[in-house]
Coordinates of C-alpha atoms in Angstrom, one line a residue:
Chain S
M493 CA -3.7 33.3 9.3
D494 CA -7.3 34.7 9.9
N495 CA -9.9 33.3 11.8
R496 CA -11.6 31.4 9.0
E497 CA -8.4 29.5 8.3
L498 CA -7.1 29.1 11.8
I499 CA -10.0 26.9 13.1
P500 CA -10.0 24.4 10.3
H501 CA -6.2 24.3 10.7
L502 CA -6.3 23.7 14.4
F503 CA -9.2 21.3 14.0
R504 CA -7.0 19.2 11.7
T505 CA -4.0 19.2 14.0
E506 CA -5.6 19.3 17.4
F507 CA -8.9 17.4 17.2
R508 CA -7.1 14.0 17.0
K509 CA -4.7 14.9 19.9
I510 CA -7.5 15.8 22.2
T511 CA -9.7 12.8 21.1
S512 CA -6.7 10.4 21.5
V513 CA -5.8 11.5 24.9
L514 CA -9.3 11.6 26.2
C515 CA -10.2 8.3 24.7
K516 CA -7.2 6.7 26.4
I517 CA -8.6 8.0 29.7
F518 CA -12.1 7.1 29.1
G519 CA -11.4 3.8 27.3
I520 CA -12.4 2.7 23.8
D521 CA -16.0 2.1 25.0
H522 CA -16.5 5.7 25.3
I523 CA -14.9 6.9 22.1
E524 CA -17.8 9.0 21.1
I525 CA -17.6 10.9 24.3
A526 CA -14.0 11.8 23.6
E527 CA -15.0 12.8 20.1
D528 CA -17.9 14.9 21.3
I529 CA -15.8 16.8 24.0
A530 CA -13.2 17.5 21.3
S531 CA -16.0 18.8 18.9
E532 CA -17.5 20.8 21.7
T533 CA -14.1 22.4 22.4
F534 CA -14.0 23.7 18.9
L535 CA -17.5 25.0 19.1
S536 CA -16.5 26.9 22.2
A537 CA -13.6 28.3 20.4
L538 CA -15.7 29.5 17.5
E539 CA -18.2 31.1 19.9
T540 CA -15.5 32.7 22.1
W541 CA -12.9 33.8 19.7
T542 CA -15.5 35.4 17.4
F543 CA -16.3 37.9 20.0
N544 CA -13.2 38.1 22.3
G545 CA -10.5 37.6 19.6
I546 CA -8.1 34.9 19.2
P547 CA -6.1 34.0 22.3
A548 CA -2.2 34.3 22.3
N549 CA -1.8 30.6 22.4
P550 CA -4.8 29.0 20.7
T551 CA -3.6 25.4 21.2
A552 CA -3.2 25.9 25.0
W553 CA -6.6 27.5 25.1
L554 CA -8.1 24.5 23.4
Y555 CA -6.3 22.1 25.7
N556 CA -7.5 24.0 28.8
V557 CA -11.1 24.0 27.6
A558 CA -11.0 20.4 26.6
K559 CA -9.7 19.5 30.0
N560 CA -12.4 21.5 31.8
K561 CA -15.1 20.0 29.6
A562 CA -13.8 16.5 30.3
K563 CA -13.7 17.3 34.1
T564 CA -17.2 18.7 34.1
Y565 CA -18.4 15.7 32.1
L566 CA -17.0 13.3 34.7
Q567 CA -18.5 15.4 37.5
R568 CA -22.0 15.8 36.1
N569 CA -22.6 12.4 34.6
H570 CA -23.5 10.1 37.4
V571 CA -23.9 7.0 35.4
F572 CA -20.5 7.6 33.9
K573 CA -19.0 8.5 37.2
N574 CA -20.4 5.3 38.9
K575 CA -19.9 2.9 36.3
I576 CA -16.8 4.0 34.4
A577 CA -15.0 6.4 36.5
S578 CA -14.4 3.7 39.1
Q579 CA -12.8 1.7 36.4
L580 CA -10.5 4.6 35.2
K581 CA -6.9 3.4 34.9
Q582 CA -5.7 6.4 37.0
S583 CA -6.3 5.8 40.6
A584 CA -7.8 9.2 41.5
T585 CA -10.0 9.2 44.6
E586 CA -12.4 11.5 42.9
A587 CA -13.0 11.3 39.3
Y588 CA -13.1 15.0 38.7
E589 CA -9.6 15.3 40.1
I590 CA -8.2 13.1 37.4
E591 CA -5.2 14.6 35.8
I592 CA -5.6 15.1 32.0
D593 CA -2.1 14.8 30.6
L594 CA -1.8 16.9 27.5
S595 CA 2.1 16.9 27.3
D596 CA 3.8 16.4 24.0
K597 CA 4.8 12.9 25.0
N598 CA 1.5 11.7 26.1
I599 CA -0.2 13.2 23.0
T600 CA 2.3 11.3 20.7
D601 CA 1.9 8.1 22.6
S602 CA -1.9 8.3 22.7
Q603 CA -2.1 9.0 19.0
L604 CA 0.2 6.0 18.2
Q605 CA -1.8 3.8 20.5
M606 CA -5.0 4.9 19.0
L607 CA -3.7 4.3 15.5
F608 CA -2.9 0.7 16.6
A609 CA -6.4 0.4 18.2
I610 CA -8.2 1.7 15.0
C611 CA -6.1 -0.6 12.8
H612 CA -7.2 -3.7 14.7
P613 CA -7.4 -6.8 12.5
S614 CA -10.9 -7.4 13.7
I615 CA -12.2 -4.2 12.1
P616 CA -13.2 -4.2 8.3
K617 CA -10.6 -2.2 6.2
E618 CA -13.1 0.4 5.0
A619 CA -14.2 1.1 8.5
Q620 CA -10.5 1.4 9.6
V621 CA -9.8 4.1 7.0
G622 CA -13.1 5.9 8.1
L623 CA -12.1 5.8 11.7
A624 CA -8.7 6.9 11.0
L625 CA -10.0 9.8 8.9
R626 CA -12.4 10.8 11.7
I627 CA -10.3 10.4 14.7
L628 CA -6.8 10.7 13.6
C629 CA -7.1 13.2 10.8
G630 CA -9.9 15.2 12.3
F631 CA -12.1 14.9 9.1
G632 CA -15.7 15.8 9.3
I633 CA -18.4 13.3 8.2
N634 CA -19.1 15.4 5.1
E635 CA -15.5 15.3 4.1
I636 CA -15.2 11.6 4.6
A637 CA -18.4 11.0 2.6
D638 CA -17.0 13.2 -0.2
A639 CA -13.6 11.4 -0.2
F640 CA -15.4 8.0 -0.5
L641 CA -17.9 9.4 -3.0
T642 CA -20.9 8.4 -0.8
N643 CA -23.4 10.0 1.5
K644 CA -23.3 11.0 5.2
E645 CA -25.6 8.3 6.3
T646 CA -23.4 5.5 4.8
I647 CA -20.3 6.9 6.6
N648 CA -22.2 7.3 9.9
K649 CA -23.4 3.7 9.7
R650 CA -19.9 2.6 8.9
L651 CA -18.3 4.5 11.7
F652 CA -21.1 3.3 14.1
R653 CA -20.4 -0.3 13.3
A654 CA -16.7 0.2 13.5
R655 CA -17.1 1.7 17.1
E656 CA -19.3 -1.1 18.1
K657 CA -16.6 -3.6 16.8
L658 CA -13.9 -1.7 19.0
R659 CA -16.3 -2.2 22.0
T660 CA -17.3 -5.9 21.4
E661 CA -13.6 -6.9 20.6
K662 CA -12.5 -5.0 23.8
V663 CA -9.7 -3.4 21.8
K664 CA -7.3 -1.7 24.2
I665 CA -5.6 1.7 23.5
E666 CA -2.0 0.5 24.0
F667 CA 1.1 -0.5 22.2
P668 CA 1.1 -4.1 20.9
G669 CA 3.9 -6.2 22.6
E670 CA 7.3 -6.6 21.0
T671 CA 6.5 -9.9 19.4
E672 CA 3.2 -8.7 18.1
I673 CA 4.3 -5.3 16.7
N674 CA 5.4 -6.5 13.3
K675 CA 2.2 -8.3 12.5
R676 CA 0.1 -5.5 13.8
L677 CA 2.1 -3.0 12.0
E678 CA 1.3 -4.6 8.8
T679 CA -2.5 -3.8 9.2
V680 CA -1.5 -0.3 10.3
L681 CA 0.6 0.3 7.2
T682 CA -2.1 -1.2 4.9
T683 CA -4.6 1.2 6.4
I684 CA -2.3 4.1 6.0
Y685 CA -1.5 3.2 2.4
L686 CA -5.2 3.0 1.7
L687 CA -5.8 6.4 3.2
F688 CA -3.1 7.7 0.9
S689 CA -4.5 6.0 -2.2
E690 CA -7.9 7.3 -1.3
G691 CA -6.6 10.8 -1.7
Y692 CA -4.4 10.0 -4.6
Y693 CA -6.9 8.2 -6.8
S694 CA -10.1 9.7 -5.4
E695 CA -12.6 10.9 -8.1
S696 CA -13.5 13.7 -5.8
Q697 CA -13.3 17.0 -7.5
D698 CA -12.0 18.7 -4.3
T699 CA -8.3 18.9 -4.8
V700 CA -7.6 20.3 -1.4
L701 CA -9.3 17.5 0.2
R702 CA -7.5 14.9 -1.9
T703 CA -4.2 16.5 -1.0
D704 CA -5.1 16.6 2.6
L705 CA -5.8 12.9 2.7
C706 CA -2.3 12.3 1.2
V707 CA -0.6 14.7 3.6
E708 CA -2.4 13.1 6.6
A709 CA -1.3 9.6 5.5
M710 CA 2.2 10.7 5.3
R711 CA 2.0 12.4 8.7
L712 CA 0.8 9.3 10.4
T713 CA 3.7 7.3 8.8
Q714 CA 6.0 10.0 10.1
L715 CA 4.6 9.5 13.5
L716 CA 5.5 5.8 13.3
I717 CA 9.0 6.6 12.1
D718 CA 9.6 9.1 15.0
N719 CA 8.8 6.4 17.4
E720 CA 11.9 4.1 18.1
Q721 CA 9.9 0.8 18.3
T722 CA 8.0 1.4 14.9
N723 CA 10.9 3.1 12.9
L724 CA 11.3 -0.1 10.9
P725 CA 12.4 -0.5 7.3
S726 CA 8.9 -1.2 5.9
V727 CA 7.7 2.0 7.4
N728 CA 10.5 4.0 5.9
A729 CA 9.8 2.3 2.6
L730 CA 6.2 3.2 2.7
L731 CA 6.9 6.9 3.5
S732 CA 9.4 6.9 0.6
L733 CA 6.7 5.4 -1.7
M734 CA 4.2 8.1 -0.7
C735 CA 6.8 10.9 -1.2
F736 CA 7.5 9.7 -4.8
H737 CA 3.9 9.5 -5.6
A738 CA 3.0 12.7 -4.0
S739 CA 5.8 14.4 -5.9
R740 CA 3.7 13.9 -9.1
F741 CA 0.6 15.2 -7.5
D742 CA 0.4 18.6 -9.4
A743 CA 1.5 17.0 -12.6
R744 CA -1.0 14.2 -12.9
K745 CA -4.1 16.2 -13.3
N746 CA -4.7 19.2 -15.6
E747 CA -6.7 22.2 -14.9
N748 CA -9.9 20.4 -16.0
G749 CA -9.3 17.6 -13.5
E750 CA -8.3 15.2 -16.2
I751 CA -5.6 12.6 -15.6
V752 CA -2.4 13.4 -17.3
L753 CA -0.6 10.1 -18.2
Y754 CA 3.0 9.7 -17.0
Q755 CA 4.6 10.0 -20.4
D756 CA 2.7 13.3 -21.0
Q757 CA 3.4 14.9 -17.7
D758 CA 5.4 18.1 -17.4
E759 CA 8.3 17.1 -15.2
S760 CA 9.0 20.7 -14.2
L761 CA 5.7 20.2 -12.1
W762 CA 7.2 17.3 -10.2
N763 CA 8.1 18.3 -6.7
A764 CA 11.8 18.0 -6.3
E765 CA 11.7 18.4 -2.5
L766 CA 9.4 15.4 -2.1
I767 CA 11.6 13.3 -4.5
T768 CA 14.7 14.1 -2.4
K769 CA 12.7 13.1 0.7
G770 CA 11.6 9.9 -1.0
M771 CA 15.2 9.0 -1.7
F772 CA 16.2 9.8 1.8
Y773 CA 13.6 7.4 3.3
L774 CA 14.2 4.7 0.7
H775 CA 17.9 4.8 1.9
R776 CA 16.8 4.6 5.4
A777 CA 14.6 1.6 4.5
S778 CA 17.6 -0.3 3.1
Y779 CA 18.8 -2.3 6.1
G780 CA 17.6 -5.6 7.6
N781 CA 16.6 -8.6 5.6
I782 CA 12.9 -8.0 5.1
L783 CA 12.0 -6.8 1.6
S784 CA 8.4 -5.5 1.9
T785 CA 6.3 -4.8 -1.1
Y786 CA 6.7 -1.2 0.0
H787 CA 10.3 -1.5 -0.8
L788 CA 9.6 -2.8 -4.2
E789 CA 6.9 -0.3 -4.9
A790 CA 9.1 2.5 -3.7
S791 CA 11.9 1.3 -5.9
I792 CA 9.6 1.3 -8.9
A793 CA 8.4 4.8 -7.9
Y794 CA 11.9 6.0 -7.7
W795 CA 12.8 4.9 -11.2
H796 CA 9.7 6.7 -12.4
T797 CA 11.2 10.0 -11.1
I798 CA 13.8 9.8 -13.8
K799 CA 11.8 11.0 -16.8
E800 CA 14.4 10.1 -19.4
D801 CA 14.0 6.8 -21.1
S802 CA 16.8 4.3 -20.8
H803 CA 17.1 0.6 -21.2
E804 CA 18.5 0.6 -17.7
K805 CA 15.5 2.3 -16.3
W806 CA 12.8 0.0 -17.8
E807 CA 14.9 -3.1 -17.2
N808 CA 15.1 -2.2 -13.5
I809 CA 11.4 -1.5 -13.3
L810 CA 10.6 -4.7 -15.1
Q811 CA 12.6 -6.9 -12.7
L812 CA 11.0 -5.0 -9.7
Y813 CA 7.6 -5.7 -11.0
N814 CA 8.7 -9.4 -11.6
Q815 CA 9.5 -9.5 -8.0
L816 CA 6.5 -7.6 -6.7
L817 CA 4.1 -10.0 -8.6
Q818 CA 5.6 -13.0 -7.0
V819 CA 4.9 -11.7 -3.5
A820 CA 1.8 -9.6 -4.1
Y821 CA -0.2 -10.1 -7.2
S822 CA -2.6 -7.5 -8.2
P823 CA -4.3 -6.8 -11.6
I824 CA -2.8 -3.3 -11.8
A825 CA 0.7 -4.6 -11.2
A826 CA 0.4 -7.3 -13.8
L827 CA -0.8 -4.6 -16.3
N828 CA 1.9 -2.2 -15.4
R829 CA 4.5 -4.9 -15.7
T830 CA 3.2 -5.8 -19.2
Y831 CA 3.6 -2.2 -20.3
V832 CA 7.1 -2.1 -18.8
L833 CA 7.9 -5.3 -20.7
S834 CA 7.1 -3.5 -24.0
K835 CA 9.6 -0.8 -23.0
A836 CA 12.4 -3.1 -21.7
N837 CA 12.0 -5.9 -24.2
S838 CA 9.6 -5.3 -27.1
K839 CA 5.9 -4.5 -27.9
Q840 CA 5.6 -7.9 -29.6
E841 CA 6.7 -9.8 -26.5
A842 CA 4.4 -7.7 -24.4
I843 CA 1.4 -8.4 -26.6
I844 CA 1.9 -12.2 -26.3
E845 CA 2.2 -11.6 -22.5
A846 CA -0.8 -9.3 -22.4
E847 CA -3.0 -11.7 -24.3
K848 CA -2.4 -14.3 -21.5
L849 CA -3.7 -11.9 -18.7
S850 CA -7.4 -12.7 -18.5
L851 CA -8.8 -9.6 -17.1
P852 CA -12.0 -9.3 -19.3
D853 CA -13.7 -6.8 -17.0
N854 CA -11.0 -4.4 -16.5
H855 CA -10.9 -1.4 -18.8
F856 CA -7.2 -0.7 -18.0
Y857 CA -6.6 -4.2 -19.6
F858 CA -8.1 -3.1 -23.0
T859 CA -6.5 0.3 -22.8
L860 CA -3.1 -1.5 -22.4
L861 CA -3.8 -3.8 -25.4
G862 CA -4.9 -0.7 -27.4
E863 CA -1.6 1.0 -26.4
L864 CA 0.5 -2.0 -27.3
Y865 CA -1.2 -2.6 -30.7
T866 CA -0.9 1.2 -31.7
G867 CA 1.6 1.3 -34.5
I868 CA 1.6 -2.4 -35.0
D869 CA -2.0 -3.2 -35.8
N870 CA -4.1 0.0 -35.6
N871 CA -7.3 -1.8 -36.3
K872 CA -6.8 -4.0 -33.3
A873 CA -5.6 -1.0 -31.2
K874 CA -9.0 0.7 -32.1
Q875 CA -11.1 -2.3 -31.2
N876 CA -9.4 -2.6 -27.9
F877 CA -9.8 1.2 -27.0
Q878 CA -13.4 0.9 -27.9
K879 CA -13.8 -2.1 -25.6
A880 CA -12.0 -0.1 -22.9
L881 CA -14.4 2.9 -23.6
S882 CA -17.5 0.6 -23.0
L883 CA -16.1 -0.7 -19.8
A884 CA -14.7 2.7 -18.2
K885 CA -16.7 3.8 -15.3
T886 CA -15.8 7.5 -14.9
Q887 CA -16.0 10.4 -17.4
T888 CA -12.3 11.1 -16.7
D889 CA -11.4 7.7 -17.9
R890 CA -13.7 7.9 -20.9
N891 CA -12.2 11.2 -22.0
T892 CA -8.6 9.8 -21.7
I893 CA -9.5 6.8 -23.8
Q894 CA -11.4 8.8 -26.3
K895 CA -8.3 11.0 -26.8
K896 CA -6.3 7.8 -27.6
I897 CA -8.8 6.6 -30.2
D898 CA -8.8 10.1 -31.8
T899 CA -5.1 10.1 -32.3
I900 CA -4.8 6.7 -33.9
Chain U
M317 CA -6.9 -25.5 -9.5
D318 CA -4.0 -27.7 -9.0
E319 CA -0.4 -27.0 -8.2
F320 CA 2.4 -28.3 -10.4
A321 CA 6.2 -28.3 -10.0
L322 CA 8.1 -27.2 -13.1
I323 CA 11.7 -28.7 -12.7
M324 CA 14.4 -27.4 -14.8
R325 CA 17.0 -29.8 -15.7
H326 CA 20.4 -29.1 -17.3
E327 CA 22.0 -31.7 -19.4
D328 CA 25.5 -30.9 -18.1
G329 CA 25.8 -28.6 -15.1
K330 CA 29.6 -28.4 -15.5
K331 CA 29.5 -26.6 -18.8
V332 CA 30.9 -23.2 -18.3
A333 CA 28.9 -20.2 -19.7
S334 CA 30.2 -16.7 -20.1
P335 CA 29.0 -14.1 -17.6
E336 CA 27.2 -12.4 -20.4
Q337 CA 25.4 -15.6 -21.4
I338 CA 24.5 -16.2 -17.6
Q339 CA 23.2 -12.6 -17.3
A340 CA 21.0 -13.1 -20.4
W341 CA 19.7 -16.5 -19.0
M342 CA 19.0 -14.9 -15.7
K343 CA 17.1 -12.1 -17.2
Q344 CA 15.0 -14.4 -19.4
T345 CA 14.2 -16.7 -16.5
M346 CA 13.2 -13.7 -14.2
D347 CA 10.9 -12.5 -17.1
W348 CA 9.5 -15.9 -17.5
I349 CA 8.6 -16.2 -13.8
G350 CA 7.3 -12.6 -13.8
G351 CA 5.1 -13.5 -16.8
I352 CA 3.5 -16.5 -14.7
A353 CA 3.2 -14.3 -11.7
A354 CA 1.4 -11.6 -13.8
Q355 CA -1.2 -14.3 -14.5
N356 CA -1.5 -14.8 -10.8
K357 CA -0.3 -18.4 -11.3
F358 CA 3.0 -18.3 -9.4
V359 CA 3.2 -20.0 -6.1
S360 CA 6.8 -20.4 -5.1
G361 CA 10.2 -21.3 -6.5
T362 CA 13.9 -21.3 -6.2
G363 CA 17.1 -21.7 -8.1
L364 CA 19.5 -24.4 -6.9
P365 CA 23.1 -23.2 -7.1
F366 CA 25.9 -25.7 -7.5
D367 CA 27.8 -24.4 -4.5
D368 CA 27.6 -26.7 -1.5
A369 CA 26.0 -29.3 -3.6
W370 CA 26.6 -32.9 -2.4
V371 CA 25.4 -36.3 -3.5
I372 CA 24.8 -39.1 -0.8
T373 CA 24.6 -42.6 -1.9
T374 CA 24.8 -46.0 -0.2
K375 CA 27.3 -48.7 -1.0
N376 CA 27.4 -51.9 1.1
S377 CA 25.2 -50.2 3.7
K378 CA 27.5 -47.3 4.0
S379 CA 26.8 -43.7 3.1
I380 CA 29.1 -42.3 0.5
V381 CA 29.2 -38.5 0.2
T382 CA 30.4 -37.0 -3.0
N383 CA 31.0 -33.4 -4.1
G384 CA 28.4 -32.0 -6.4
P385 CA 25.8 -33.6 -8.4
F386 CA 28.3 -34.0 -11.1
G387 CA 30.6 -36.9 -12.0
E388 CA 28.6 -40.0 -12.9
I389 CA 25.3 -38.2 -12.9
K390 CA 25.5 -35.8 -15.9
E391 CA 22.1 -34.4 -15.6
T392 CA 21.4 -31.8 -12.8
I393 CA 18.5 -29.9 -11.5
G394 CA 19.0 -26.2 -11.9
G395 CA 15.8 -25.1 -10.0
F396 CA 12.1 -25.4 -9.9
I397 CA 9.0 -23.3 -9.5
I398 CA 5.6 -24.2 -8.4
V399 CA 2.7 -22.9 -10.3
K400 CA -1.1 -23.0 -10.1
A401 CA -2.8 -24.3 -13.3
D402 CA -6.3 -25.2 -14.3
S403 CA -5.0 -28.4 -16.0
V404 CA -1.8 -30.2 -16.7
D405 CA -1.9 -28.8 -20.2
E406 CA -1.6 -25.2 -18.8
A407 CA 1.3 -26.2 -16.6
V408 CA 3.0 -27.8 -19.7
E409 CA 2.4 -24.5 -21.6
F410 CA 4.2 -22.6 -18.8
A411 CA 7.1 -25.1 -19.0
K412 CA 7.4 -24.9 -22.8
N413 CA 8.3 -21.2 -22.4
C414 CA 11.0 -21.7 -19.9
P415 CA 14.3 -20.3 -21.3
V416 CA 16.2 -23.3 -20.0
L417 CA 14.9 -25.2 -23.0
Q418 CA 17.0 -23.0 -25.3
G419 CA 20.1 -25.1 -24.1
E420 CA 20.4 -28.3 -26.2
G421 CA 19.7 -31.4 -24.2
N422 CA 18.1 -29.5 -21.3
S423 CA 14.7 -30.5 -20.2
M424 CA 11.7 -29.4 -18.2
E425 CA 9.7 -31.8 -16.0
V426 CA 6.1 -31.2 -15.0
R427 CA 5.0 -32.9 -11.8
K428 CA 1.6 -32.5 -10.0
I429 CA 1.9 -31.6 -6.4
A430 CA 0.1 -34.1 -4.1
R431 CA -3.0 -32.5 -2.7
K432 CA -2.9 -32.1 1.1
D433 CA -6.5 -32.9 1.7

């Protein structure tokens, strides 16, 4: 790995660790100070390593510099020293003598606690994802803006408000209590899944960035699985789900960045390793008596890893969608269920059911109707695809629909 | 939007159906419920198996407990679901499609859930 690759790589892996550990010492009120010290550490690395070469152990070098910077900060900043250092959790007589624990255990614990702090129910979802990207995934403001297809200012404002909220709500960087963990975990999993979806469905043209988002979401889930208290069935189910989805990452877009529909995908591009991993975690998720939506979605995704059409496959997927919709309705699940109904039962039955779904603003709804009418009533199929075309928001979607119209 | 209970009644719960038939009914019922859920109109519901089914009546101020909802009472409740609907007509439309109605003599009952407020 040369210098150009090493720093971004280390930034991705070490920024969050340094920030989490420092923030835990300083308290959530001073989250920016922790972020700033972590950023400055990397700037120092860039300046020093460029001239002196890369040290033998770059990570240790970073930790050392971060520690010194934190100590210097505590010594120099009188306001901080008087007002905050006195409240520091560790009972150091002098603030600058404070021990900054960068052991593996403390790093892992701090990151997990930070995850729970960021995914606090009082913080808006979008802001949670933004904060998680910034602090736990080491994403720069530009990258976050790109992932959300918005500008730097918007992201900065969003993060600023989120940090304010952490302060005013006095969110603590700690593990929730035994009784609270399940409820809090729900929010954490939602945020991680959003993070994943952001990467998976993002319109951003930056493939590396989109893959990174997915990988980071999976890494955070792995962090929860490696921790005994949070190694719960729903967490395993979520990781399984993400593995199955990610296995199709390379197959679902062509070289022009256009979406390749499931039935047209080249299955040799599916990642077998991730499919096996998904099955492993789905198996590990199968205990206890809580059937989370992640279990259902992971099972649906599992059946999709079998390319071959069979009645068994579509019937199983249909029943899983029937169950999923009863506990968690979403328009996309309703549309998928109706498509699957056409496979498991018949197109005619699916058309009757599809006409009952009132989703007049959803272009996927009309794409589905077009799909179902194709071969049964091609005029109606065309009308529906035209309607979908007029509602589609992105060029990628319009291209996909236009192709459908052209083939009728 | 109001909530309605759709109650499935079997004419004779004792009638024995073949496993294949039961399987087919189950699938149809699950698809029926899935279809309502796909319209975001499903609230809750459950089947009511005949195991551990008892009937309690009073005779001369004494409770009499009899095994199962069968015997003198021919009609039994197989289950119910609660749906959201804009009108009772919509709830009736849901009920009309319930596969239980394929059985001769079976019926569906639509009842509005009393509002809590």
